[in-house]
CSV table of C-alpha atoms in Angstrom, one decimal:
chain,number,residue,atom,x,y,z
B,143,MET,CA,0.0,0.1,0.0
B,144,ILE,CA,1.1,3.7,-0.6
B,145,ASP,CA,1.3,6.2,2.3
B,146,ARG,CA,3.4,8.6,0.6
B,147,LEU,CA,2.2,11.7,-1.5
B,148,PRO,CA,3.0,11.0,-5.0
B,149,PRO,CA,4.6,14.6,-6.8
B,150,LEU,CA,2.6,17.5,-7.5
B,151,ALA,CA,1.9,19.5,-10.6
B,152,LEU,CA,0.0,22.1,-12.0
B,153,TYR,CA,-2.3,22.0,-15.1
B,154,VAL,CA,-3.8,25.4,-16.4
B,155,HIS,CA,-6.5,25.5,-19.3
B,156,VAL,CA,-6.9,28.4,-21.4
B,157,PRO,CA,-10.5,27.1,-23.1
B,158,TRP,CA,-10.5,29.9,-26.1
B,159,CYS,CA,-9.0,28.8,-30.0
B,160,VAL,CA,-10.0,30.3,-33.4
B,161,ARG,CA,-12.1,27.7,-34.8
B,162,LYS,CA,-12.6,24.5,-33.6
B,163,CYS,CA,-11.3,21.9,-35.4
B,164,PRO,CA,-14.0,18.4,-36.3
B,165,TYR,CA,-11.8,16.0,-35.0
B,166,CYS,CA,-11.1,17.7,-31.3
B,167,ASP,CA,-13.4,16.9,-28.6
B,168,PHE,CA,-11.6,19.3,-25.5
B,169,ASN,CA,-12.9,21.9,-23.7
B,170,SER,CA,-12.2,24.5,-27.1
B,171,HIS,CA,-14.7,27.5,-27.9
B,172,GLY,CA,-14.0,28.8,-31.6
B,173,VAL,CA,-13.9,32.8,-30.7
B,174,GLY,CA,-12.6,33.7,-34.7
B,175,ARG,CA,-9.8,35.4,-35.9
B,176,GLY,CA,-8.7,38.8,-34.0
B,177,ALA,CA,-11.4,38.6,-31.0
B,178,GLU,CA,-10.7,40.0,-27.6
B,179,LEU,CA,-10.3,38.2,-24.9
B,180,PRO,CA,-11.0,38.6,-21.7
B,181,GLU,CA,-7.2,38.3,-20.5
B,182,GLU,CA,-7.5,40.5,-17.5
B,183,GLU,CA,-11.1,38.9,-16.1
B,184,TYR,CA,-9.6,35.2,-16.8
B,185,LEU,CA,-6.2,36.1,-14.8
B,186,ALA,CA,-7.7,37.0,-11.9
B,187,ALA,CA,-10.5,33.9,-12.0
B,188,LEU,CA,-7.7,32.3,-12.5
B,189,ILE,CA,-5.5,32.7,-9.5
B,190,GLU,CA,-9.1,33.1,-7.4
B,191,ASP,CA,-9.3,29.3,-8.5
B,192,LEU,CA,-5.3,28.3,-7.7
B,193,ASP,CA,-6.0,30.4,-4.1
B,194,ALA,CA,-8.7,28.3,-3.1
B,195,ASP,CA,-6.9,24.8,-4.1
B,196,LEU,CA,-4.1,26.3,-2.3
B,197,PRO,CA,-5.1,24.0,0.8
B,198,LEU,CA,-5.0,21.0,-1.9
B,199,ALA,CA,-1.2,21.7,-1.7
B,200,ALA,CA,-0.6,22.1,1.7
B,201,GLY,CA,3.4,23.2,0.7
B,202,ARG,CA,4.1,20.3,-1.2
B,203,GLU,CA,6.2,21.3,-4.4
B,204,ILE,CA,5.2,22.1,-8.1
B,205,VAL,CA,7.5,19.4,-10.6
B,206,SER,CA,6.0,21.0,-13.6
B,207,VAL,CA,3.6,23.1,-14.4
B,208,PHE,CA,1.3,22.5,-18.1
B,209,ILE,CA,-0.9,25.4,-19.9
B,210,GLY,CA,-3.2,23.6,-22.2
B,211,GLY,CA,-6.3,24.4,-24.0
B,212,GLY,CA,-8.0,25.8,-26.9
B,213,THR,CA,-4.7,27.6,-27.7
B,214,PRO,CA,-3.0,28.8,-24.8
B,215,SER,CA,-0.9,31.5,-27.4
B,216,LEU,CA,-3.6,33.4,-27.7
B,217,MET,CA,-2.9,35.0,-24.7
B,218,SER,CA,-0.2,37.8,-24.3
B,219,ALA,CA,3.6,37.2,-23.1
B,220,SER,CA,2.1,39.6,-19.6
B,221,PHE,CA,-0.5,37.2,-19.2
B,222,TYR,CA,1.9,34.5,-18.7
B,223,ARG,CA,4.6,36.7,-16.8
B,224,ARG,CA,2.0,37.7,-14.4
B,225,LEU,CA,0.4,34.2,-13.6
B,226,LEU,CA,3.9,32.6,-13.5
B,227,GLU,CA,4.9,35.2,-10.8
B,228,ALA,CA,1.0,34.7,-9.1
B,229,LEU,CA,2.4,31.2,-8.7
B,230,GLN,CA,5.9,31.2,-7.4
B,231,ALA,CA,4.6,33.6,-5.1
B,232,ARG,CA,2.0,30.8,-3.6
B,233,LEU,CA,3.9,27.4,-4.4
B,234,PRO,CA,7.1,25.9,-3.6
B,235,LEU,CA,8.4,25.7,-7.6
B,236,ALA,CA,11.1,22.8,-8.5
B,237,SER,CA,14.3,24.7,-8.6
B,238,ASP,CA,13.7,22.6,-12.2
B,239,ILE,CA,10.5,22.7,-12.9
B,240,GLU,CA,9.2,22.4,-16.2
B,241,ILE,CA,6.7,24.5,-17.4
B,242,THR,CA,5.1,24.0,-21.5
B,243,LEU,CA,2.8,26.2,-22.9
B,244,GLU,CA,0.6,24.8,-26.1
B,245,ALA,CA,0.7,27.0,-28.9
B,246,ASN,CA,-0.6,27.2,-32.4
B,247,PRO,CA,2.0,27.7,-34.9
B,248,GLY,CA,-0.4,30.4,-36.9
B,249,THR,CA,1.3,33.4,-37.9
B,250,LEU,CA,-1.5,34.8,-35.4
B,251,GLU,CA,0.4,34.2,-32.2
B,252,ARG,CA,4.2,33.5,-33.5
B,253,GLY,CA,5.3,36.7,-32.4
B,254,ARG,CA,5.1,36.1,-29.2
B,255,PHE,CA,7.7,33.3,-28.1
B,256,ALA,CA,10.4,35.4,-27.5
B,257,GLY,CA,8.2,37.4,-24.5
B,258,TYR,CA,6.6,33.5,-23.8
B,259,ARG,CA,10.4,32.5,-23.0
B,260,GLU,CA,11.0,35.4,-21.1
B,261,ALA,CA,8.1,35.2,-18.8
B,262,GLY,CA,9.1,31.8,-17.5
B,263,ILE,CA,8.1,29.2,-19.6
B,264,ASN,CA,10.5,26.9,-21.3
B,265,ARG,CA,8.8,24.3,-22.8
B,266,LEU,CA,7.3,24.7,-26.1
B,267,SER,CA,4.3,22.2,-27.8
B,268,LEU,CA,3.1,23.1,-31.2
B,269,GLY,CA,0.3,21.6,-32.8
B,270,VAL,CA,1.2,21.2,-35.9
B,271,GLN,CA,-0.9,17.6,-36.9
B,272,SER,CA,0.8,17.8,-41.2
B,273,PHE,CA,2.9,19.9,-43.3
B,274,GLN,CA,0.6,19.1,-46.0
B,275,ASP,CA,-1.4,21.5,-46.6
B,276,ASP,CA,-4.4,19.4,-47.7
B,277,GLN,CA,-4.3,18.0,-44.8
B,278,LEU,CA,-4.4,20.6,-42.5
B,279,ALA,CA,-7.5,22.5,-44.5
B,280,ALA,CA,-9.4,18.4,-43.6
B,281,LEU,CA,-8.3,18.7,-40.4
B,282,GLY,CA,-9.9,23.1,-40.0
B,283,ARG,CA,-6.7,23.7,-38.9
B,284,ILE,CA,-5.9,27.6,-39.5
B,285,HIS,CA,-1.9,27.1,-41.0
B,286,SER,CA,-0.1,26.1,-43.1
B,287,GLY,CA,3.4,23.6,-43.4
B,288,GLY,CA,5.2,26.6,-44.2
B,289,ASP,CA,3.6,28.5,-41.0
B,290,ALA,CA,4.7,25.6,-39.2
B,291,GLU,CA,8.3,26.2,-40.0
B,292,ALA,CA,8.7,29.0,-39.7
B,293,ALA,CA,6.7,29.0,-36.4
B,294,ILE,CA,9.4,26.3,-35.2
B,295,ALA,CA,12.2,28.2,-36.2
B,296,GLU,CA,11.0,31.1,-34.5
B,297,ALA,CA,10.6,29.4,-31.1
B,298,ARG,CA,14.2,28.3,-31.5
B,299,HIS,CA,15.0,32.0,-32.7
B,300,ALA,CA,13.7,33.3,-28.7
B,301,GLY,CA,15.5,30.2,-26.8
B,302,PHE,CA,13.4,27.1,-26.8
B,303,ASP,CA,15.4,24.3,-26.8
B,304,ASN,CA,12.9,21.5,-25.5
B,305,LEU,CA,10.4,21.5,-28.4
B,306,ASN,CA,7.2,18.7,-29.1
B,307,ILE,CA,5.6,18.8,-32.2
B,308,ASP,CA,2.1,17.2,-32.0
B,309,LEU,CA,1.9,15.4,-35.1
B,310,MET,CA,-1.1,13.0,-36.8
B,311,HIS,CA,-1.4,10.3,-38.7
B,312,GLY,CA,-4.1,7.8,-40.3
B,313,LEU,CA,-5.6,11.5,-41.7
B,314,PRO,CA,-8.4,11.2,-44.5
B,315,GLY,CA,-7.6,9.7,-47.8
B,316,GLN,CA,-3.2,9.9,-46.0
B,317,SER,CA,-1.3,7.2,-47.6
B,318,VAL,CA,1.9,6.3,-46.2
B,319,GLU,CA,3.7,7.9,-48.5
B,320,LEU,CA,2.0,11.0,-47.4
B,321,ALA,CA,2.8,10.0,-43.4
B,322,LEU,CA,5.7,9.0,-43.6
B,323,ALA,CA,6.6,12.4,-45.7
B,324,ASP,CA,5.3,14.2,-42.9
B,325,LEU,CA,7.2,12.6,-40.3
B,326,ASP,CA,10.6,13.0,-42.2
B,327,ARG,CA,9.6,17.5,-42.2
B,328,ALA,CA,8.9,17.2,-38.8
B,329,LEU,CA,12.6,15.1,-38.0
B,330,ALA,CA,14.2,17.5,-40.1
B,331,LEU,CA,13.5,20.2,-37.3
B,332,SER,CA,15.2,18.1,-34.9
B,333,PRO,CA,13.0,18.1,-32.3
B,334,GLU,CA,13.5,17.0,-29.0
B,335,HIS,CA,9.9,15.2,-28.7
B,336,LEU,CA,7.1,14.3,-30.7
B,337,SER,CA,3.9,13.7,-29.9
B,338,TRP,CA,2.7,11.1,-32.9
B,339,TYR,CA,-0.5,9.6,-32.9
B,340,GLN,CA,-3.1,8.4,-35.3
B,341,LEU,CA,-6.9,10.3,-35.8
B,342,THR,CA,-9.3,8.8,-33.9
B,343,LEU,CA,-12.9,10.4,-34.2
B,344,GLU,CA,-14.1,11.2,-31.1
B,345,PRO,CA,-17.8,11.6,-30.0
B,346,ASN,CA,-19.3,14.7,-29.8
B,347,THR,CA,-17.1,15.9,-32.4
B,348,GLU,CA,-18.2,17.1,-36.2
B,349,PHE,CA,-15.8,14.0,-37.6
B,350,HIS,CA,-17.6,11.1,-35.3
B,351,SER,CA,-21.0,12.9,-37.0
B,352,ARG,CA,-19.8,13.3,-40.7
B,353,PRO,CA,-16.9,10.9,-40.5
B,354,PRO,CA,-14.4,11.9,-43.4
B,355,THR,CA,-13.0,8.3,-45.4
B,356,LEU,CA,-10.2,7.0,-43.1
B,357,PRO,CA,-6.6,5.0,-44.6
B,358,GLU,CA,-7.7,0.9,-44.9
B,359,GLU,CA,-6.2,-0.8,-41.7
B,360,GLU,CA,-3.6,-2.3,-43.5
B,361,VAL,CA,-2.2,1.5,-44.4
B,362,LEU,CA,-2.5,2.0,-41.0
B,363,TRP,CA,-0.9,-0.5,-39.7
B,364,ASP,CA,2.3,-0.1,-42.4
B,365,ILE,CA,2.1,3.7,-40.8
B,366,GLN,CA,2.7,2.7,-37.4
B,367,ASP,CA,5.4,0.1,-38.0
B,368,MET,CA,7.7,1.8,-40.2
B,369,GLY,CA,6.8,5.9,-39.1
B,370,HIS,CA,8.1,3.5,-35.6
B,371,GLU,CA,11.2,2.3,-37.5
B,372,ARG,CA,12.4,5.9,-38.5
B,373,LEU,CA,11.6,7.6,-35.8
B,374,GLU,CA,13.9,5.5,-33.8
B,375,ALA,CA,16.4,5.1,-36.5
B,376,GLU,CA,16.5,9.3,-35.7
B,377,GLY,CA,17.4,8.7,-31.9
B,378,LEU,CA,13.8,9.3,-31.0
B,379,GLU,CA,13.0,6.7,-27.9
B,380,ARG,CA,9.6,5.3,-27.7
B,381,TYR,CA,8.8,5.7,-23.6
B,382,GLU,CA,4.5,6.1,-24.3
B,383,ILE,CA,2.1,5.0,-26.6
B,384,SER,CA,2.6,7.7,-29.0
B,385,ALA,CA,5.4,10.0,-27.5
B,386,TYR,CA,9.2,9.9,-28.4
B,387,ALA,CA,11.9,11.3,-26.9
B,388,ARG,CA,15.8,11.8,-26.9
B,389,PRO,CA,17.2,10.6,-24.4
B,390,GLY,CA,16.5,12.4,-20.9
B,391,LEU,CA,13.5,14.4,-22.8
B,392,GLY,CA,10.2,12.7,-21.9
B,393,ALA,CA,7.3,15.3,-20.4
B,394,ARG,CA,7.6,15.2,-17.0
B,395,HIS,CA,3.8,16.7,-17.3
B,396,ASN,CA,2.5,13.6,-18.5
B,397,LEU,CA,4.8,11.3,-17.4
B,398,ASN,CA,3.7,12.2,-14.1
B,399,TYR,CA,0.0,11.7,-15.1
B,400,TRP,CA,1.0,8.4,-16.4
B,401,ARG,CA,2.9,7.5,-12.7
B,402,PHE,CA,0.1,8.3,-11.4
B,403,GLY,CA,1.1,11.2,-9.6
B,404,ASP,CA,-0.9,14.3,-8.6
B,405,TYR,CA,-2.1,17.6,-10.0
B,406,LEU,CA,-4.0,20.4,-9.6
B,407,GLY,CA,-6.4,21.6,-12.2
B,408,ILE,CA,-7.3,24.7,-12.5
B,409,GLY,CA,-9.4,26.6,-15.6
B,410,ALA,CA,-12.8,26.1,-17.6
B,411,GLY,CA,-12.9,22.7,-17.2
B,412,ALA,CA,-9.8,22.2,-15.7
B,413,HIS,CA,-9.9,18.4,-13.9
B,414,GLY,CA,-7.4,17.5,-10.6
B,415,LYS,CA,-6.1,14.3,-9.0
B,416,LEU,CA,-5.3,14.8,-5.0
B,417,SER,CA,-3.8,12.2,-3.1
B,418,ALA,CA,-4.8,12.7,1.1
B,419,ARG,CA,-3.1,10.6,4.1
B,420,ALA,CA,-5.7,8.4,5.6
B,421,GLY,CA,-4.7,6.2,8.6
B,422,ASP,CA,-2.4,3.7,7.3
B,423,GLY,CA,-2.8,4.6,2.8
B,424,LEU,CA,-4.3,7.7,1.6
B,425,THR,CA,-7.1,8.3,-0.6
B,426,ILE,CA,-7.9,9.7,-3.7
B,427,GLU,CA,-10.2,12.9,-5.2
B,428,ARG,CA,-11.1,13.6,-8.9
B,429,ARG,CA,-12.3,17.7,-9.1
B,430,TRP,CA,-13.5,19.5,-12.5
B,431,LYS,CA,-14.2,23.1,-12.9
B,432,ALA,CA,-17.1,24.4,-14.4
B,433,ARG,CA,-16.6,24.1,-18.0
B,434,GLN,CA,-17.9,27.0,-20.2
B,435,PRO,CA,-16.0,30.1,-20.0
B,436,GLU,CA,-19.0,32.1,-19.1
B,437,ALA,CA,-20.0,29.9,-16.1
B,438,TYR,CA,-16.3,29.8,-15.2
B,439,LEU,CA,-15.5,33.6,-15.1
B,440,ARG,CA,-19.5,33.7,-13.2
B,441,ARG,CA,-17.8,31.2,-10.8
B,442,ARG,CA,-15.8,34.1,-9.1
B,443,HIS,CA,-18.8,36.0,-7.6
B,444,ASP,CA,-20.4,32.9,-7.0
B,445,PRO,CA,-19.9,31.5,-3.0
B,446,ARG,CA,-20.0,27.6,-5.1
B,447,GLY,CA,-16.5,28.8,-5.9
B,448,PHE,CA,-14.7,27.3,-8.9
B,449,VAL,CA,-15.8,23.2,-8.2
B,450,ALA,CA,-18.5,21.2,-10.7
B,451,GLY,CA,-18.0,18.9,-9.3
B,452,ARG,CA,-16.0,16.0,-7.4
B,453,ALA,CA,-15.4,12.1,-7.1
B,454,ALA,CA,-13.6,9.9,-4.6
B,455,VAL,CA,-11.7,6.5,-6.5
B,456,THR,CA,-13.2,3.9,-4.6
B,457,ALA,CA,-10.9,1.0,-3.9
B,458,ASP,CA,-13.2,-0.4,-6.8
B,459,GLU,CA,-12.3,1.5,-9.2
B,460,LEU,CA,-8.6,1.9,-8.0
B,461,PRO,CA,-6.6,-1.4,-10.0
B,462,LEU,CA,-8.6,0.4,-13.7
B,463,GLU,CA,-7.0,3.4,-13.0
B,464,PHE,CA,-3.6,2.6,-12.2
B,465,ALA,CA,-3.7,0.3,-15.5
B,466,MET,CA,-5.4,3.3,-17.6
B,467,ASN,CA,-2.0,5.1,-16.6
B,468,ALA,CA,0.6,2.7,-16.2
B,469,LEU,CA,-0.2,0.9,-19.0
B,470,ARG,CA,0.3,3.4,-21.5
B,471,LEU,CA,4.0,3.6,-20.4
B,472,VAL,CA,6.6,1.4,-22.5
B,473,ASP,CA,8.5,0.2,-19.6
B,474,GLY,CA,4.8,-0.1,-17.6
B,475,VAL,CA,5.7,-0.8,-13.9
B,476,SER,CA,7.3,-3.1,-11.2
B,477,MET,CA,4.7,-5.7,-10.1
B,478,ALA,CA,5.7,-4.2,-6.6
B,479,THR,CA,4.2,-0.9,-7.7
B,480,TRP,CA,1.4,-2.1,-9.3
B,481,SER,CA,0.0,-4.3,-5.9
B,482,ALA,CA,1.1,-1.3,-3.9
B,483,HIS,CA,-1.2,1.4,-6.3
B,484,SER,CA,-3.9,-1.0,-6.5
B,485,GLY,CA,-4.3,-2.6,-3.7
B,486,TYR,CA,-4.5,-6.2,-5.4
B,487,PRO,CA,-1.5,-8.8,-4.5
B,488,GLN,CA,0.3,-10.1,-6.9
B,489,GLU,CA,-1.5,-13.7,-6.5
B,490,VAL,CA,-5.1,-12.4,-7.3
B,491,MET,CA,-3.9,-11.4,-10.8
B,492,ILE,CA,-2.2,-14.8,-11.6
B,493,SER,CA,-5.3,-15.4,-14.1
B,494,ARG,CA,-5.8,-12.3,-15.4
B,495,LEU,CA,-2.1,-12.1,-16.5
B,496,THR,CA,-2.0,-15.8,-17.7
B,497,ARG,CA,-4.9,-15.1,-20.5
B,498,ALA,CA,-3.3,-11.5,-21.3
B,499,ARG,CA,0.1,-13.2,-22.2
B,500,GLU,CA,-1.6,-16.1,-23.4
B,501,LYS,CA,-3.5,-13.1,-26.3
B,502,GLY,CA,0.4,-11.4,-27.0
B,503,LEU,CA,-0.4,-8.3,-24.6
B,504,LEU,CA,2.0,-8.7,-22.4
B,505,VAL,CA,5.7,-9.0,-22.2
B,506,GLU,CA,6.7,-12.4,-20.3
B,507,ASP,CA,8.4,-11.6,-17.6
B,508,PRO,CA,7.1,-11.8,-14.0
B,509,GLU,CA,8.5,-9.2,-11.8
B,510,ARG,CA,6.7,-6.6,-14.4
B,511,LEU,CA,3.5,-5.2,-15.6
B,512,GLN,CA,4.1,-4.6,-18.8
B,513,ALA,CA,2.1,-4.2,-22.4
B,514,SER,CA,4.0,-6.2,-25.3
B,515,PRO,CA,4.2,-3.5,-28.8
B,516,ARG,CA,0.7,-6.0,-29.2
B,517,GLY,CA,-0.6,-4.8,-25.9
B,518,LEU,CA,0.0,-1.2,-26.7
B,519,LEU,CA,-1.8,-1.2,-29.9
B,520,PHE,CA,-5.0,-2.7,-28.4
B,521,LEU,CA,-4.7,-1.3,-25.0
B,522,ASN,CA,-8.0,-1.3,-24.5
B,523,GLU,CA,-8.3,-4.7,-24.5
B,524,LEU,CA,-5.7,-5.1,-22.5
B,525,LEU,CA,-7.0,-3.7,-19.8
B,526,ALA,CA,-10.0,-4.4,-20.1
B,527,ILE,CA,-9.0,-8.4,-18.9
B,528,ILE,CA,-6.4,-6.7,-16.2
B,529,SER,CA,-10.1,-5.3,-15.1
B,530,GLU,CA,-11.7,-8.0,-15.6
B,531,ALA,CA,-13.6,-10.5,-12.6
B,532,ASP,CA,-11.6,-13.6,-12.4
B,533,ALA,CA,-13.1,-17.2,-14.0
């Protein structure tokens, strides 16, 4: 049983974007080009939200900050300078803290990169998705392939030496050759980190209600296999299902999620996970904030505060909750770590692990709970076996 508190991170959500993409199921709200956002009001709300959550941090050090969206780069450098100053005044930050900002490579925000770096942001995650202009148009993106390359050059000039590129594959009508061409253009820019993931049609999106024609299964397999080989040949190691990094440069914030760390969540629709000591172990609670930007801003004047809901993670839910995160990691976890976090003794798992290994979903290592290459591809099937009742 785990009795010590895990590392604590902070997630900040900025809900606005220029235009909602047809594949996006995140809490994002299109406002159009040139819209004036309520920066001052939203900054004040974020700080009030954080102040309300400070007792949950109880003086714990913050190991990483991730600012996601939406399109956080719609906000000014001054916005982030003041936000980070507020964080430093209220929370102990790790001396080597990783502070990531998601940015859109469209020309609208590019001139701000130097200001973001000066504000204290030290990692940039650029939502490129593709370098092919026709694919970008199909995805509803507002930038071109040339814009993306120019944005990365500007980010380097601004001093960002820790850069992630988000890239999709399995796009409408995409061939193996086009997918690998996208990958080659990304690799030519020498990113420290590359998130390379397959387009999926998520519920409550335009693509889900009006599905585009996606590549055949055989093409998707070829893209996966050949792309994986190309990435590793370029020195990017796969450490999570869809994440590749140069040695030592895996995303600390995401690693904290996958290792079942804690995180505060502030901003419209932000989620948090907090552990607390209870007897000889820990309790875990998930919390989420008001989702709609207007509703979130109104909560500044509401005695209920910003929290829209909360739920304790029960003992029955804990094994699946932990496995859903840990099994995304290529290295998995030790069986001792699994037992400590899930509350399941190893002997309870024997029949489930045997079934998973018979299906080729787990590596043949009795000391580790680790998905095989096939298990990473069919993670939902593996999770179903891990969490099912014994026969």
